[in-house]
One Martini backbone bead per residue (centre of mass of N, CA, C, O) as a GRO file, in nm:
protein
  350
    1UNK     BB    1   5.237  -5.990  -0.073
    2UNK     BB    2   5.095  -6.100   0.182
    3UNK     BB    3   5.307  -6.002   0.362
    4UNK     BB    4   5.285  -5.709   0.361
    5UNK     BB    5   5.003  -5.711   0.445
    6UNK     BB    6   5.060  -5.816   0.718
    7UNK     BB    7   5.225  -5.539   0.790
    8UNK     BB    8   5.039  -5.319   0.713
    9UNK     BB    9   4.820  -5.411   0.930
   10UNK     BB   10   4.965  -5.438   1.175
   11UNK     BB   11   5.063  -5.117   1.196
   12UNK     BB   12   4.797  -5.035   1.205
   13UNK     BB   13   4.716  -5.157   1.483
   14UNK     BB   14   4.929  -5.027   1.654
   15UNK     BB   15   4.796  -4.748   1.626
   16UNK     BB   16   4.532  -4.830   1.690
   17UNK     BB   17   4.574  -4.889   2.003
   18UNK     BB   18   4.784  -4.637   2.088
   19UNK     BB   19   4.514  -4.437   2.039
   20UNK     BB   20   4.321  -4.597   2.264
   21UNK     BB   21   4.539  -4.523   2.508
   22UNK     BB   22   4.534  -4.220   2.479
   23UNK     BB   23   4.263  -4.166   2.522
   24UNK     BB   24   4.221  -4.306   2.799
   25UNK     BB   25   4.413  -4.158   2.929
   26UNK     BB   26   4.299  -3.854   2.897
   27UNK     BB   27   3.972  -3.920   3.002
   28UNK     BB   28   4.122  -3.999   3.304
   29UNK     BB   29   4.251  -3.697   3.299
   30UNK     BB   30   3.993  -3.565   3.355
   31UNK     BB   31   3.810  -3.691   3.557
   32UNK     BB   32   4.060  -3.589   3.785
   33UNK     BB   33   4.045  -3.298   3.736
   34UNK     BB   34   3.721  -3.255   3.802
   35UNK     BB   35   3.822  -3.327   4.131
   36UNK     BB   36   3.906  -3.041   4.190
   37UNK     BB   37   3.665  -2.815   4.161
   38UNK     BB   38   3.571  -2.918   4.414
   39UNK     BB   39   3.438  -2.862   4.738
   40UNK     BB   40   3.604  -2.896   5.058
   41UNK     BB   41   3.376  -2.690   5.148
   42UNK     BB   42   3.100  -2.672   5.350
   43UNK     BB   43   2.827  -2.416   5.326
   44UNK     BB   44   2.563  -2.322   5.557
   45UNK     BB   45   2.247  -2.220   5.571
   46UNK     BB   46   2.015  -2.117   5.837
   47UNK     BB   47   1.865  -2.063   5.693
   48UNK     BB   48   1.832  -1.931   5.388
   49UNK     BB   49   1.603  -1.705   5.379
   50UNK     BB   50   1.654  -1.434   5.597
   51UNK     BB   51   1.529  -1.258   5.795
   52UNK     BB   52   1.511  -1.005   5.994
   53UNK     BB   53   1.708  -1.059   6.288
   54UNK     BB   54   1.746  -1.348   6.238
   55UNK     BB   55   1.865  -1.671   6.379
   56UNK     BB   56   2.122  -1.802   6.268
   57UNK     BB   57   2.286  -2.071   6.092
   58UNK     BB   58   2.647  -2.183   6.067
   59UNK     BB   59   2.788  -2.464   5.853
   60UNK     BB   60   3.002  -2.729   5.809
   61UNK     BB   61   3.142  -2.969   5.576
   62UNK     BB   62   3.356  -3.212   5.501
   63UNK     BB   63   3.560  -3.498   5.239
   64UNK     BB   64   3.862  -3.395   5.233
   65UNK     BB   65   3.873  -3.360   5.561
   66UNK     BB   66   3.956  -3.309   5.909
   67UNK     BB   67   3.771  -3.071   6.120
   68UNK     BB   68   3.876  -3.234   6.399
   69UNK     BB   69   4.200  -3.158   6.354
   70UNK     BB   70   4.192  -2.885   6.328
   71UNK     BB   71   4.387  -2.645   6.489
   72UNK     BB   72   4.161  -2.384   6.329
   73UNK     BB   73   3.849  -2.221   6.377
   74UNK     BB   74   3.760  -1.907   6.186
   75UNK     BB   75   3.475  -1.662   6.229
   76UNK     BB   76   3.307  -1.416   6.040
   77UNK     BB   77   3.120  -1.078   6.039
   78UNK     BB   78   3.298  -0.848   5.849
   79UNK     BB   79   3.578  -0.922   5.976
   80UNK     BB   80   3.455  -1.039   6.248
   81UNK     BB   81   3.520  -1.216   6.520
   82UNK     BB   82   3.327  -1.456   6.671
   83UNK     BB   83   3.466  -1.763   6.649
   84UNK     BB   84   3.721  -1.980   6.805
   85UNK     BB   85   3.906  -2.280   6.754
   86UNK     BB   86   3.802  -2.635   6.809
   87UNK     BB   87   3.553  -2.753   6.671
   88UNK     BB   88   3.404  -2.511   6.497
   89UNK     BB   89   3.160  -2.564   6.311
   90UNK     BB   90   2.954  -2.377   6.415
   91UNK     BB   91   2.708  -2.084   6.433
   92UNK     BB   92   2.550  -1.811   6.586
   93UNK     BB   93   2.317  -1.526   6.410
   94UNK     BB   94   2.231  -1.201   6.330
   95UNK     BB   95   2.049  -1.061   6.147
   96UNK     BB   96   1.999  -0.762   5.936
   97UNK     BB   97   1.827  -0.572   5.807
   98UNK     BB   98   1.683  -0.436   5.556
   99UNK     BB   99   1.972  -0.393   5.336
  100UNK     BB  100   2.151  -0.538   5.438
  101UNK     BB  101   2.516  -0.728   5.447
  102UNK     BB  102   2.646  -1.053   5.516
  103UNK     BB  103   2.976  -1.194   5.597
  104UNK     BB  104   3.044  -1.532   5.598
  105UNK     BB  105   3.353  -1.654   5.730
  106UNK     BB  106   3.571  -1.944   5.703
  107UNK     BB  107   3.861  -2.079   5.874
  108UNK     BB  108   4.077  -2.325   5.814
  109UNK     BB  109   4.368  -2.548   5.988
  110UNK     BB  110   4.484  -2.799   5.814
  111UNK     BB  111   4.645  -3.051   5.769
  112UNK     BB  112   4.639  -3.117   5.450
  113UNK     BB  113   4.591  -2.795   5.304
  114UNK     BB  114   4.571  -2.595   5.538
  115UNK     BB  115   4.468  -2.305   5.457
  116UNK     BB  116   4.042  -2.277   5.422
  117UNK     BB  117   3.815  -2.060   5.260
  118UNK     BB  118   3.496  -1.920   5.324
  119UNK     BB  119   3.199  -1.803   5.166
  120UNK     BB  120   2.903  -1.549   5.218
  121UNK     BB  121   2.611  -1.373   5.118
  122UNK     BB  122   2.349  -1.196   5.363
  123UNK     BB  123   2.041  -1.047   5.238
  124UNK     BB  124   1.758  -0.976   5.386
  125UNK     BB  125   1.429  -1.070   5.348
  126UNK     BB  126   1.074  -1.058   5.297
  127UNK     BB  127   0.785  -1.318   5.276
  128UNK     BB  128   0.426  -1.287   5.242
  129UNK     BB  129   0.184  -1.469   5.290
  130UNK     BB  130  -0.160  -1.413   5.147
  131UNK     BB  131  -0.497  -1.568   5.207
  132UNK     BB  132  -0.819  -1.677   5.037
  133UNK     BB  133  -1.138  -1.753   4.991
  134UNK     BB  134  -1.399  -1.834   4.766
  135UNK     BB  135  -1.598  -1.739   4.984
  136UNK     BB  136  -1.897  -1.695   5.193
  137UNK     BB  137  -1.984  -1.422   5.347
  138UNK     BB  138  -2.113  -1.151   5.518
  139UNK     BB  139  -2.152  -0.822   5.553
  140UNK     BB  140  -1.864  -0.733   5.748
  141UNK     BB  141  -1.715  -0.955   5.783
  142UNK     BB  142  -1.414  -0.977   5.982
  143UNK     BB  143  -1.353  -1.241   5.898
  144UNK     BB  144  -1.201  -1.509   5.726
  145UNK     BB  145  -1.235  -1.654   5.404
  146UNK     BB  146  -1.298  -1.961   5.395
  147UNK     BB  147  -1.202  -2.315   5.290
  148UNK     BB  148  -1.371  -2.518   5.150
  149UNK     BB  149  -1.390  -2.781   4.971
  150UNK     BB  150  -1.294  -2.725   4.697
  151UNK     BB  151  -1.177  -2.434   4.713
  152UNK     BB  152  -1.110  -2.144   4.598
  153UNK     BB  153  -0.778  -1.968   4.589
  154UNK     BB  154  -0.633  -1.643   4.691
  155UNK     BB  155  -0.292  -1.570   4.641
  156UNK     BB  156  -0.023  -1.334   4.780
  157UNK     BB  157   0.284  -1.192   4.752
  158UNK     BB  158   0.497  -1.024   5.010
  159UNK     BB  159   0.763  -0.797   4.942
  160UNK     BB  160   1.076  -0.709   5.105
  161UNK     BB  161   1.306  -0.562   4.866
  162UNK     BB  162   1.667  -0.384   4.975
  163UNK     BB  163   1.911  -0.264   4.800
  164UNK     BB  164   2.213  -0.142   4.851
  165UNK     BB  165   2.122   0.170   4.816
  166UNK     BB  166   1.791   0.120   4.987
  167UNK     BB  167   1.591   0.030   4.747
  168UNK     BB  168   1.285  -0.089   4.663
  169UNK     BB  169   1.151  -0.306   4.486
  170UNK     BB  170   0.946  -0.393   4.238
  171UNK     BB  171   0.766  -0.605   4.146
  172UNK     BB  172   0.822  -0.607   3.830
  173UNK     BB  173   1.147  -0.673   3.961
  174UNK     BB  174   1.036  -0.990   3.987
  175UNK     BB  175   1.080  -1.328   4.059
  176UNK     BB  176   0.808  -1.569   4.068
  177UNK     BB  177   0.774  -1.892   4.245
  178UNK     BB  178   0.506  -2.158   4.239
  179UNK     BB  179   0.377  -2.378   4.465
  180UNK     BB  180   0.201  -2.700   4.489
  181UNK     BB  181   0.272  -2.950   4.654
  182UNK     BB  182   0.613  -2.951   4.526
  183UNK     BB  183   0.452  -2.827   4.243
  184UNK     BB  184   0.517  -2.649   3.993
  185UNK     BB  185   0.377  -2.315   3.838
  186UNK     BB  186   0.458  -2.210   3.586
  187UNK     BB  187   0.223  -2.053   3.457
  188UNK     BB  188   0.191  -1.851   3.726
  189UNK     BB  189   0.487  -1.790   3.683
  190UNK     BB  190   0.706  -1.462   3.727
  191UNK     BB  191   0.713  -1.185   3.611
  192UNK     BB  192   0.527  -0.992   3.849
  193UNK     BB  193   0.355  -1.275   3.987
  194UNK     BB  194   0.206  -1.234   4.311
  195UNK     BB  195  -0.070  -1.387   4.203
  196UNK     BB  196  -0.317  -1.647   4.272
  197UNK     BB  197  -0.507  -1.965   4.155
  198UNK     BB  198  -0.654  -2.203   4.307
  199UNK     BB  199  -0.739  -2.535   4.441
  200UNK     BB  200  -0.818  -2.683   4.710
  201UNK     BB  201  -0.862  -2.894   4.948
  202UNK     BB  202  -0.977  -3.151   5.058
  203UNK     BB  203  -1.095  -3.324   5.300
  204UNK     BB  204  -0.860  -3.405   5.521
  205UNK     BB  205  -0.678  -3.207   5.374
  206UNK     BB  206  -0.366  -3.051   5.245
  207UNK     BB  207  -0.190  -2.704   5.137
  208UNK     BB  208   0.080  -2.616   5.008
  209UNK     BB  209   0.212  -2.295   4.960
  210UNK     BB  210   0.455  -2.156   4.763
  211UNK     BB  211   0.704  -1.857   4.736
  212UNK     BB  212   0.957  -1.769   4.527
  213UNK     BB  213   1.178  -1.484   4.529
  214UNK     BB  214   1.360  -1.276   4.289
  215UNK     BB  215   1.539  -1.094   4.139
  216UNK     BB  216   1.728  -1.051   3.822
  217UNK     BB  217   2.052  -1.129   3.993
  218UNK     BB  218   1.985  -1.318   4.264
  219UNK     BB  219   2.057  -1.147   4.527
  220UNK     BB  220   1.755  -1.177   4.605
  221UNK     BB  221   1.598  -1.329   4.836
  222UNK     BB  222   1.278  -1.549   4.897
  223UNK     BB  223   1.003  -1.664   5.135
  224UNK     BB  224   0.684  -1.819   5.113
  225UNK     BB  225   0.413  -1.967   5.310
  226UNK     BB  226   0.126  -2.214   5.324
  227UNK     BB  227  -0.119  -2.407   5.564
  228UNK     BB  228  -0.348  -2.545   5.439
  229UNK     BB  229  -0.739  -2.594   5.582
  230UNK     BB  230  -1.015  -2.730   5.568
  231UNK     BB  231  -1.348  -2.654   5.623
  232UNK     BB  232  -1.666  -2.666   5.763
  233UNK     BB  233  -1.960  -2.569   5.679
  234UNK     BB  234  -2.182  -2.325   5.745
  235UNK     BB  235  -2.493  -2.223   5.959
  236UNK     BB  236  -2.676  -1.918   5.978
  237UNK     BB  237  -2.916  -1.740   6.179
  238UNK     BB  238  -3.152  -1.487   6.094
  239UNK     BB  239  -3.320  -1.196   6.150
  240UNK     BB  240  -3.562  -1.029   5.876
  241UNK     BB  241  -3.636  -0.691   5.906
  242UNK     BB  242  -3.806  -0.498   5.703
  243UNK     BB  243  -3.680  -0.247   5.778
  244UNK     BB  244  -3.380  -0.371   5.947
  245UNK     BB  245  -3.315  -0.637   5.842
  246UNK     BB  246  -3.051  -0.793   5.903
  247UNK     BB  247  -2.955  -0.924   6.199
  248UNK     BB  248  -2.584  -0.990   6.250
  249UNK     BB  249  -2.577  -0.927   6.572
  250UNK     BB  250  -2.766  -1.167   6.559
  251UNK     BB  251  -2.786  -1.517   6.638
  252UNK     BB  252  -2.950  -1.784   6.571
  253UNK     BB  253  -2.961  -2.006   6.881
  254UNK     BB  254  -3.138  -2.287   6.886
  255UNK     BB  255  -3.345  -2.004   7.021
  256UNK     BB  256  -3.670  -1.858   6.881
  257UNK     BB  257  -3.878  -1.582   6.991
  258UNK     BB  258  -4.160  -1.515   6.923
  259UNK     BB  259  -4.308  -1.169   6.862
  260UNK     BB  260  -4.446  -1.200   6.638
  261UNK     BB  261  -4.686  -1.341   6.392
  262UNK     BB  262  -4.437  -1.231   6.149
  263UNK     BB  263  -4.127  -1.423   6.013
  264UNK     BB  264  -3.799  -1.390   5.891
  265UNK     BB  265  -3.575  -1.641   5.777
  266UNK     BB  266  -3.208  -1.631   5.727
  267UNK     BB  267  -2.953  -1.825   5.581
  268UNK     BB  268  -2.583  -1.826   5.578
  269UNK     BB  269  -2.334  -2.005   5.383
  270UNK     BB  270  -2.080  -2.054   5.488
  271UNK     BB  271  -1.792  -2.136   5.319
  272UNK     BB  272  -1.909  -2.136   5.020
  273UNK     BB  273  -1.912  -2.148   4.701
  274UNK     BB  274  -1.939  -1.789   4.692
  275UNK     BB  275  -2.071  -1.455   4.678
  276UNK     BB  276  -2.361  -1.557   4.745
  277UNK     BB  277  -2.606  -1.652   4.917
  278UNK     BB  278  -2.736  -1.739   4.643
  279UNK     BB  279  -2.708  -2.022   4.436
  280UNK     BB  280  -2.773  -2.242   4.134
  281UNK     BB  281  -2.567  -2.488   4.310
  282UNK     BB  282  -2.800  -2.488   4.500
  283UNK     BB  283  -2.948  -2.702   4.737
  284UNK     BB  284  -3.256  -2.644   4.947
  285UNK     BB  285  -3.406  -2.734   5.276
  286UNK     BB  286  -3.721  -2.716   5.454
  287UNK     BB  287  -3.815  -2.756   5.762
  288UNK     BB  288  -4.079  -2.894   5.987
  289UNK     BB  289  -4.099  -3.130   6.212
  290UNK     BB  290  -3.948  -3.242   5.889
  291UNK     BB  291  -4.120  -3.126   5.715
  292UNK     BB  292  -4.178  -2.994   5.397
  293UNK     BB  293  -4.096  -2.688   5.278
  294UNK     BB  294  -4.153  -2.359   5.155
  295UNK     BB  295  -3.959  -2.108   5.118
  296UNK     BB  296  -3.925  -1.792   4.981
  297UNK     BB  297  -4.017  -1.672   4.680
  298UNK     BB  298  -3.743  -1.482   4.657
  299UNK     BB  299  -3.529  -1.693   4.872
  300UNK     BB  300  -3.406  -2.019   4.932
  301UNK     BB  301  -3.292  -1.848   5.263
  302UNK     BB  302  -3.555  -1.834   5.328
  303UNK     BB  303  -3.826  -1.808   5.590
  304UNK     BB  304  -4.186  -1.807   5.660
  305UNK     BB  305  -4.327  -1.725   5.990
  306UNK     BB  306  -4.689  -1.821   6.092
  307UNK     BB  307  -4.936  -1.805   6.270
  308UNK     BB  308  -5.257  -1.981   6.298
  309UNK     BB  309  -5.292  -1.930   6.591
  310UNK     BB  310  -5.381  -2.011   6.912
  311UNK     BB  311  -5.076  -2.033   7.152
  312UNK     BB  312  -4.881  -2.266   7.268
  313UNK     BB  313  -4.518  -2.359   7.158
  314UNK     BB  314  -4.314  -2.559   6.945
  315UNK     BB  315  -4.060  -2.593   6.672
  316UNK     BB  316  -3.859  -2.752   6.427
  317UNK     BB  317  -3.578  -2.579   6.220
  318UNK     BB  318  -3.481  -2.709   5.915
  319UNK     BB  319  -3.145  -2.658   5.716
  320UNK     BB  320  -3.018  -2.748   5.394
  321UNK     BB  321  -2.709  -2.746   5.211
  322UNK     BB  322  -2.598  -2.812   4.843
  323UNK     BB  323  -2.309  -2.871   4.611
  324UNK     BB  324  -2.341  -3.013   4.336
  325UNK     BB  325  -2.032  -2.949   4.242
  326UNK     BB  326  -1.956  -3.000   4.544
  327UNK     BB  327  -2.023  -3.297   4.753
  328UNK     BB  328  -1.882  -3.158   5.002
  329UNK     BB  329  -2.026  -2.961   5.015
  330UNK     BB  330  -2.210  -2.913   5.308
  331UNK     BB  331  -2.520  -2.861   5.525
  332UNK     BB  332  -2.650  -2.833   5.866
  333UNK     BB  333  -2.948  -2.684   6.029
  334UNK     BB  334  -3.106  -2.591   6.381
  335UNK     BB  335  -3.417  -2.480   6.548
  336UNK     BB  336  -3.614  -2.314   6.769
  337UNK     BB  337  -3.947  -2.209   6.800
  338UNK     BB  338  -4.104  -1.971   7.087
  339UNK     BB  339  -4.436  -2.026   7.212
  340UNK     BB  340  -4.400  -1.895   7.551
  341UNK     BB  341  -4.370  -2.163   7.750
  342UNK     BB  342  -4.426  -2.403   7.575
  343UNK     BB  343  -4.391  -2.778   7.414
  344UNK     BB  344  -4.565  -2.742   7.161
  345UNK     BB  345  -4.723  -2.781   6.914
  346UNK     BB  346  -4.781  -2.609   6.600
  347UNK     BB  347  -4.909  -2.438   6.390
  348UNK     BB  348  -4.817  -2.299   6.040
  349UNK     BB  349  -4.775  -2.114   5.804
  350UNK     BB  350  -4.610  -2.044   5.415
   0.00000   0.00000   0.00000
């Protein structure tokens, strides 16, 4: 009974060796077949999504073949030949406005597996990114809202994708992929999503921002980016007079002659986050030749300078401001009043 049993013990093991050797073999030629899969030839397209009519830079490269043996290499462009030759790795070419469509075709004659073949299709769009600090400028000012430290910033991309049709797609048709700092933002990120708000870099610092956009067939891509850099909150004074408002045509430099009185300077923070000019975060602070004084009681960046008696002189005016939730937010700034044509010291009443 014994010898039985161990007979069909053997009988099973090798049944069982048997099996795990046919597994074994199966599993290496999947393995082997998984790399005939692979692509022969690596066609690169640089940029990867083109301008319209910019410059792109076709190349090959391959690890199954030896591309400097080969016979010859001919690129096409929609069918045309553009460079043949032996050894012609790469070419240059411009892409066609937006809604054309280029097909980048190359041809290899190669020794190991004969002709094979690659191809592209390039269908240039454009993607503007522009971008905004949410910081105080004052009225009319021409020039853009720059972001001091830690400032909030709005982008927006605007795309111009043109399918094959001739037609505009609408944003609502396009899926934005927003980035900062090679971190995607995915809750910012979706179809139809145009515009985000960031906080920007920190001082000495700066903040990649980029958008990426596509069809919602993947046929149209593009992207675009854009380089923050904060800049330094700056102080402007003006004259602010009574009849005729802040004179923001002129800025006190250095040196403000009073002609009248009593005159009101107002101070104003530029790119400090606010988008008044007075704002509960801000503390401020103004000197007289060094001493603190008081602001005027309706506005804490004007001041109020009235002469107290007679006589010629100058005063050094100096304004300090701090954004207390934002403790890089900092500014000052100082001028002098000229009475007549002294340089001496006078009172003034506040």
């Amino acid at each position: 009974m014994n010898n039985i049993y161990k007979k069909n013990f053997l009988i099973i093991l090798f049944f069982t060796f048997i099996f795990s050797i046919s597994v074994a073999i199966s599993s290496v030629q999947a393995q082997i077949s998984d790399f005939g899969d692979i692509d022969i030839i690596f066609l690169e397209i640089s940029p990867e999504n083109p301008r319209p009519q910019e410059l792109v830079r076709a190349s090959i490269e391959s690890f199954s073949i030896d591309l400097d043996r080969a016979s010859q290499i001919t690129w096409l462009i929609n069918g045309i030949v553009i460079d043949r030759g032996v050894g012609v790795k790469e070419v240059t070419f411009n892409v066609g406005n937006l809604g054309s469509r280029s097909v980048v075709e190359v041809i290899v004659q190669s020794i190991e597996r004969g002709a094979i073949n690659k191809s592209v299709t390039i269908r240039p769009t454009e993607v503007d990114l522009l971008w905004q600090a949410d910081s105080y400028t004052p009225p009319l000012y021409k020039g853009k809202a720059l972001p001091s430290s830690d400032a909030e910033i709005t982008a927006i991309a605007i795309p111009q994708f043109i399918n094959s049709n001739g037609r505009k797609l609408k944003i609502s048709e396009l899926i934005f992929t927003w980035e900062k700092d090679g971190k995607i933002l995915n809750r910012e990120s979706g179809r139809g999503k145009d515009t985000i708000k960031i906080r920007g870099p920190k001082t000495f610092r700066q903040t990649v921002i980029r958008a990426y956009v596509s069809s919602a067939d993947s046929a149209l891509q593009g992207r675009g980016y854009a380089l923050i850099s904060p800049v330094s909150p700056k102080i402007i004074f003006y004259e602010n007079d009574p009849i005729l408002g802040i004179k923001y045509e002129k800025a006190i430099i250095n040196i403000f002659n009073l002609l009248n009185k009593e005159v009101m300077i107002t101070a104003h923070p530029y790119f400090f986050s606010s988008q008044e000019r007075t704002n509960s975060d801000f503390d401020y602070s103004w000197k007289v030749d060094g001493s603190k004084v008081s602001s005027s009681p309706d506005d804490e960046s004007s001041i109020v300078l009235r002469q107290a008696g007679k006589g010629e002189g100058a005063a050094k005016i100096a304004f300090s401001i701090q954004n207390v939730n934002k403790i890089l937010q900092s500014a000052q700034s100082s001028f002098s009043v000229i009475f007549g044509g002294a340089r001496e010291d006078i009172p003034f009443n506040f």
